[in-house]
Amino acid sequence: MSVAAIASLLGCSQGRINYWLQKHSIQKRTISDASYLKWNPNGNPFSEPVIKDIRTAFLYGLGLGLYWGEGTKSNKVSVRLGNTDPELIKKFLEFLTSVYKIDKSKIHFGLQIFSDMSPKKALSFWCQSLKTHPSQFYKKIVITPSRGVGTYTKKIPHGVITVYFNNKKLRDTICQSIKDIDGVLSELKPM
């Protein structure tokens, strides 16, 4: 509970609660930790990876590599990865759902297309390719004005899709795993 909630429950001031917390060296949670707990009352919505076979190890390494190369690391509160290749997106989703045991229904998607593309066709393509429901897509499809006739329509026929899993701890865990790769590689013995 927050200091305010405890004070309200006990019918006293927040100052009194803070006094007793400080007197007994009881550390308060940060606002960030309290907010995380509020949105995740049952704990983390993901599991720590358990690498029990070569396939899982490969998928784990592949997923980290995909996030390292294609993921949005600047956003501090969610795991985001965008691309135009459905097979790449499917592998990243498999990484999230198999390695971290994320419930696929908790994953959301964003779609960006050019103005000369059909939003309905693009959405249908991605729903079929990823075997997901349109309700998992953010309502607003971002439409970028096309700059004349170009070859982009052959390269990006269905737009750019972004995978979103809004969880700061998972984002931090994945980023830390990427940072730790050098240490892990140095521990491996040559064959």
mmCIF file of C-alpha atoms in Angstrom:
data_model
loop_
_atom_site.group_PDB
_atom_site.id
_atom_site.type_symbol
_atom_site.label_atom_id
_atom_site.label_comp_id
_atom_site.label_asym_id
_atom_site.label_seq_id
_atom_site.Cartn_x
_atom_site.Cartn_y
_atom_site.Cartn_z
ATOM 1 C CA MET A 1 0.000 0.000 0.000
ATOM 2 C CA SER A 2 1.041 3.590 -0.460
ATOM 3 C CA VAL A 3 1.753 5.889 2.491
ATOM 4 C CA ALA A 4 -1.469 7.752 1.661
ATOM 5 C CA ALA A 5 -3.497 4.515 1.661
ATOM 6 C CA ILE A 6 -2.007 3.387 4.988
ATOM 7 C CA ALA A 7 -2.661 6.813 6.550
ATOM 8 C CA SER A 8 -6.264 6.737 5.337
ATOM 9 C CA LEU A 9 -6.765 3.199 6.662
ATOM 10 C CA LEU A 10 -5.379 4.119 10.103
ATOM 11 C CA GLY A 11 -6.991 7.563 10.239
ATOM 12 C CA CYS A 12 -3.748 9.475 10.746
ATOM 13 C CA SER A 13 -1.465 11.761 8.753
ATOM 14 C CA GLN A 14 0.982 10.679 6.074
ATOM 15 C CA GLY A 15 3.690 12.414 8.118
ATOM 16 C CA ARG A 16 3.056 10.039 11.018
ATOM 17 C CA ILE A 17 3.315 7.004 8.718
ATOM 18 C CA ASN A 18 6.549 8.356 7.215
ATOM 19 C CA TYR A 19 7.920 8.978 10.724
ATOM 20 C CA TRP A 20 7.359 5.340 11.775
ATOM 21 C CA LEU A 21 8.680 3.951 8.515
ATOM 22 C CA GLN A 22 11.843 5.986 8.935
ATOM 23 C CA LYS A 23 12.168 5.173 12.667
ATOM 24 C CA HIS A 24 12.073 1.428 11.931
ATOM 25 C CA SER A 25 14.227 1.725 8.761
ATOM 26 C CA ILE A 26 11.413 0.417 6.570
ATOM 27 C CA GLN A 27 12.234 1.297 3.012
ATOM 28 C CA LYS A 28 9.439 2.584 0.783
ATOM 29 C CA ARG A 29 8.917 1.372 -2.768
ATOM 30 C CA THR A 30 9.661 3.754 -5.593
ATOM 31 C CA ILE A 31 6.724 5.154 -7.523
ATOM 32 C CA SER A 32 7.896 3.044 -10.462
ATOM 33 C CA ASP A 33 7.841 -0.155 -8.354
ATOM 34 C CA ALA A 34 4.407 0.700 -6.941
ATOM 35 C CA SER A 35 3.040 1.372 -10.411
ATOM 36 C CA TYR A 36 4.509 -1.907 -11.726
ATOM 37 C CA LEU A 37 2.903 -3.808 -8.852
ATOM 38 C CA LYS A 38 -0.438 -2.102 -9.500
ATOM 39 C CA TRP A 39 -0.434 -3.214 -13.137
ATOM 40 C CA ASN A 40 1.038 -6.660 -12.386
ATOM 41 C CA PRO A 41 -0.615 -7.740 -9.088
ATOM 42 C CA ASN A 42 0.135 -11.429 -9.778
ATOM 43 C CA GLY A 43 3.835 -10.815 -10.409
ATOM 44 C CA ASN A 44 5.715 -10.666 -13.678
ATOM 45 C CA PRO A 45 3.666 -11.594 -16.768
ATOM 46 C CA PHE A 46 6.692 -13.494 -18.079
ATOM 47 C CA SER A 47 8.964 -16.286 -16.873
ATOM 48 C CA GLU A 48 12.727 -16.298 -16.673
ATOM 49 C CA PRO A 49 14.159 -18.293 -19.588
ATOM 50 C CA VAL A 50 14.930 -21.944 -18.972
ATOM 51 C CA ILE A 51 17.345 -23.155 -21.623
ATOM 52 C CA LYS A 52 16.918 -26.931 -21.553
ATOM 53 C CA ASP A 53 17.713 -27.922 -25.126
ATOM 54 C CA ILE A 54 19.571 -26.740 -28.227
ATOM 55 C CA ARG A 55 16.382 -25.519 -29.943
ATOM 56 C CA THR A 56 15.486 -23.245 -27.008
ATOM 57 C CA ALA A 57 19.099 -22.037 -26.806
ATOM 58 C CA PHE A 58 19.057 -21.192 -30.513
ATOM 59 C CA LEU A 59 15.682 -19.436 -30.249
ATOM 60 C CA TYR A 60 16.923 -17.478 -27.219
ATOM 61 C CA GLY A 61 20.040 -16.318 -29.071
ATOM 62 C CA LEU A 62 18.051 -15.530 -32.201
ATOM 63 C CA GLY A 63 15.473 -13.511 -30.232
ATOM 64 C CA LEU A 64 18.170 -11.490 -28.471
ATOM 65 C CA GLY A 65 19.839 -10.837 -31.827
ATOM 66 C CA LEU A 66 16.579 -9.740 -33.421
ATOM 67 C CA TYR A 67 15.865 -7.350 -30.570
ATOM 68 C CA TRP A 68 19.446 -6.058 -30.630
ATOM 69 C CA GLY A 69 19.206 -5.353 -34.359
ATOM 70 C CA GLU A 70 15.571 -4.416 -34.887
ATOM 71 C CA GLY A 71 14.176 -3.585 -31.450
ATOM 72 C CA THR A 72 13.498 -0.145 -30.021
ATOM 73 C CA LYS A 73 15.860 0.164 -27.059
ATOM 74 C CA SER A 74 15.161 3.877 -26.507
ATOM 75 C CA ASN A 75 11.684 3.140 -25.133
ATOM 76 C CA LYS A 76 12.267 2.287 -21.459
ATOM 77 C CA VAL A 77 8.890 0.739 -20.635
ATOM 78 C CA SER A 78 8.147 -1.799 -23.353
ATOM 79 C CA VAL A 79 9.595 -4.385 -25.681
ATOM 80 C CA ARG A 80 9.112 -3.120 -29.247
ATOM 81 C CA LEU A 81 10.325 -4.546 -32.514
ATOM 82 C CA GLY A 82 9.294 -3.417 -35.981
ATOM 83 C CA ASN A 83 9.898 -4.963 -39.386
ATOM 84 C CA THR A 84 8.296 -5.723 -42.743
ATOM 85 C CA ASP A 85 9.189 -9.436 -42.852
ATOM 86 C CA PRO A 86 6.415 -11.705 -41.517
ATOM 87 C CA GLU A 87 8.852 -14.590 -40.902
ATOM 88 C CA LEU A 88 11.116 -12.389 -38.776
ATOM 89 C CA ILE A 89 8.120 -11.150 -36.769
ATOM 90 C CA LYS A 90 6.884 -14.749 -36.286
ATOM 91 C CA LYS A 91 10.279 -15.813 -34.918
ATOM 92 C CA PHE A 92 10.331 -12.871 -32.511
ATOM 93 C CA LEU A 93 6.832 -13.778 -31.316
ATOM 94 C CA GLU A 94 7.978 -17.381 -30.846
ATOM 95 C CA PHE A 95 10.925 -16.051 -28.801
ATOM 96 C CA LEU A 96 8.546 -14.096 -26.536
ATOM 97 C CA THR A 97 5.971 -16.870 -26.159
ATOM 98 C CA SER A 98 8.303 -19.897 -25.956
ATOM 99 C CA VAL A 99 11.332 -18.546 -24.104
ATOM 100 C CA TYR A 100 9.615 -16.004 -21.822
ATOM 101 C CA LYS A 101 6.210 -17.766 -21.715
ATOM 102 C CA ILE A 102 4.306 -14.596 -22.561
ATOM 103 C CA ASP A 103 0.601 -15.000 -23.220
ATOM 104 C CA LYS A 104 0.247 -14.124 -26.931
ATOM 105 C CA SER A 105 -3.055 -12.375 -26.251
ATOM 106 C CA LYS A 106 -1.128 -9.770 -24.185
ATOM 107 C CA ILE A 107 0.999 -8.787 -27.182
ATOM 108 C CA HIS A 108 -0.166 -5.829 -29.263
ATOM 109 C CA PHE A 109 0.709 -4.632 -32.721
ATOM 110 C CA GLY A 110 1.050 -1.332 -34.498
ATOM 111 C CA LEU A 111 0.837 -0.959 -38.256
ATOM 112 C CA GLN A 112 2.306 1.717 -40.494
ATOM 113 C CA ILE A 113 1.531 1.848 -44.202
ATOM 114 C CA PHE A 114 1.937 4.255 -47.087
ATOM 115 C CA SER A 115 -1.065 6.268 -48.266
ATOM 116 C CA ASP A 116 -1.399 4.290 -51.504
ATOM 117 C CA MET A 117 -1.841 0.991 -49.611
ATOM 118 C CA SER A 118 -5.137 -0.422 -48.398
ATOM 119 C CA PRO A 119 -5.341 -0.372 -44.571
ATOM 120 C CA LYS A 120 -7.903 -3.189 -44.657
ATOM 121 C CA LYS A 121 -5.722 -5.441 -46.845
ATOM 122 C CA ALA A 122 -2.593 -4.735 -44.796
ATOM 123 C CA LEU A 123 -4.372 -5.509 -41.521
ATOM 124 C CA SER A 124 -5.869 -8.689 -42.990
ATOM 125 C CA PHE A 125 -2.450 -9.807 -44.260
ATOM 126 C CA TRP A 126 -0.800 -9.383 -40.856
ATOM 127 C CA CYS A 127 -3.674 -11.011 -38.963
ATOM 128 C CA GLN A 128 -3.501 -14.068 -41.234
ATOM 129 C CA SER A 129 0.313 -14.222 -41.259
ATOM 130 C CA LEU A 130 0.623 -13.968 -37.474
ATOM 131 C CA LYS A 131 -2.570 -15.899 -36.663
ATOM 132 C CA THR A 132 -3.790 -13.091 -34.477
ATOM 133 C CA HIS A 133 -6.991 -11.101 -34.045
ATOM 134 C CA PRO A 134 -7.532 -7.496 -35.237
ATOM 135 C CA SER A 135 -8.365 -6.532 -31.629
ATOM 136 C CA GLN A 136 -4.663 -6.951 -30.788
ATOM 137 C CA PHE A 137 -3.812 -4.101 -33.168
ATOM 138 C CA TYR A 138 -3.812 -0.531 -31.977
ATOM 139 C CA LYS A 139 -6.867 1.135 -33.488
ATOM 140 C CA LYS A 140 -5.044 3.818 -35.412
ATOM 141 C CA ILE A 141 -3.065 2.621 -38.401
ATOM 142 C CA VAL A 142 -0.314 5.131 -39.115
ATOM 143 C CA ILE A 143 -0.549 6.238 -42.740
ATOM 144 C CA THR A 144 2.540 7.899 -44.180
ATOM 145 C CA PRO A 145 2.105 9.948 -47.370
ATOM 146 C CA SER A 146 3.851 8.231 -50.263
ATOM 147 C CA ARG A 147 6.505 10.270 -52.053
ATOM 148 C CA GLY A 148 5.711 9.597 -55.657
ATOM 149 C CA VAL A 149 5.993 6.288 -57.457
ATOM 150 C CA GLY A 150 8.817 4.176 -56.130
ATOM 151 C CA THR A 151 9.955 0.614 -55.659
ATOM 152 C CA TYR A 152 9.026 0.568 -51.962
ATOM 153 C CA THR A 153 5.711 -1.157 -52.724
ATOM 154 C CA LYS A 154 7.617 -4.254 -53.851
ATOM 155 C CA LYS A 155 9.817 -4.152 -50.744
ATOM 156 C CA ILE A 156 7.085 -3.192 -48.263
ATOM 157 C CA PRO A 157 3.831 -4.480 -49.768
ATOM 158 C CA HIS A 158 2.003 -4.792 -46.415
ATOM 159 C CA GLY A 159 3.559 -1.991 -44.385
ATOM 160 C CA VAL A 160 5.688 -2.089 -41.267
ATOM 161 C CA ILE A 161 4.393 -3.945 -38.236
ATOM 162 C CA THR A 162 5.594 -3.260 -34.713
ATOM 163 C CA VAL A 163 5.299 -5.828 -31.930
ATOM 164 C CA TYR A 164 4.537 -4.267 -28.518
ATOM 165 C CA PHE A 165 4.765 -5.956 -25.145
ATOM 166 C CA ASN A 166 4.401 -3.268 -22.513
ATOM 167 C CA ASN A 167 6.541 -4.435 -19.613
ATOM 168 C CA LYS A 168 9.546 -2.516 -18.293
ATOM 169 C CA LYS A 169 11.069 -5.477 -16.443
ATOM 170 C CA LEU A 170 11.055 -7.716 -19.511
ATOM 171 C CA ARG A 171 12.556 -4.904 -21.588
ATOM 172 C CA ASP A 172 15.289 -4.421 -18.969
ATOM 173 C CA THR A 173 15.879 -8.198 -18.734
ATOM 174 C CA ILE A 174 16.326 -8.547 -22.500
ATOM 175 C CA CYS A 175 18.605 -5.485 -22.702
ATOM 176 C CA GLN A 176 20.726 -6.815 -19.803
ATOM 177 C CA SER A 177 20.988 -10.223 -21.517
ATOM 178 C CA ILE A 178 22.288 -8.480 -24.640
ATOM 179 C CA LYS A 179 24.884 -6.612 -22.548
ATOM 180 C CA ASP A 180 25.921 -9.898 -20.900
ATOM 181 C CA ILE A 181 26.618 -11.646 -24.227
ATOM 182 C CA ASP A 182 30.324 -10.717 -24.220
ATOM 183 C CA GLY A 183 30.782 -12.255 -20.771
ATOM 184 C CA VAL A 184 28.993 -15.451 -21.764
ATOM 185 C CA LEU A 185 31.006 -15.771 -24.983
ATOM 186 C CA SER A 186 34.310 -15.291 -23.162
ATOM 187 C CA GLU A 187 33.428 -18.186 -20.824
ATOM 188 C CA LEU A 188 32.900 -20.616 -23.719
ATOM 189 C CA LYS A 189 35.808 -22.903 -24.427
ATOM 190 C CA PRO A 190 36.886 -23.412 -28.038
ATOM 191 C CA MET A 191 36.041 -26.805 -29.522
#
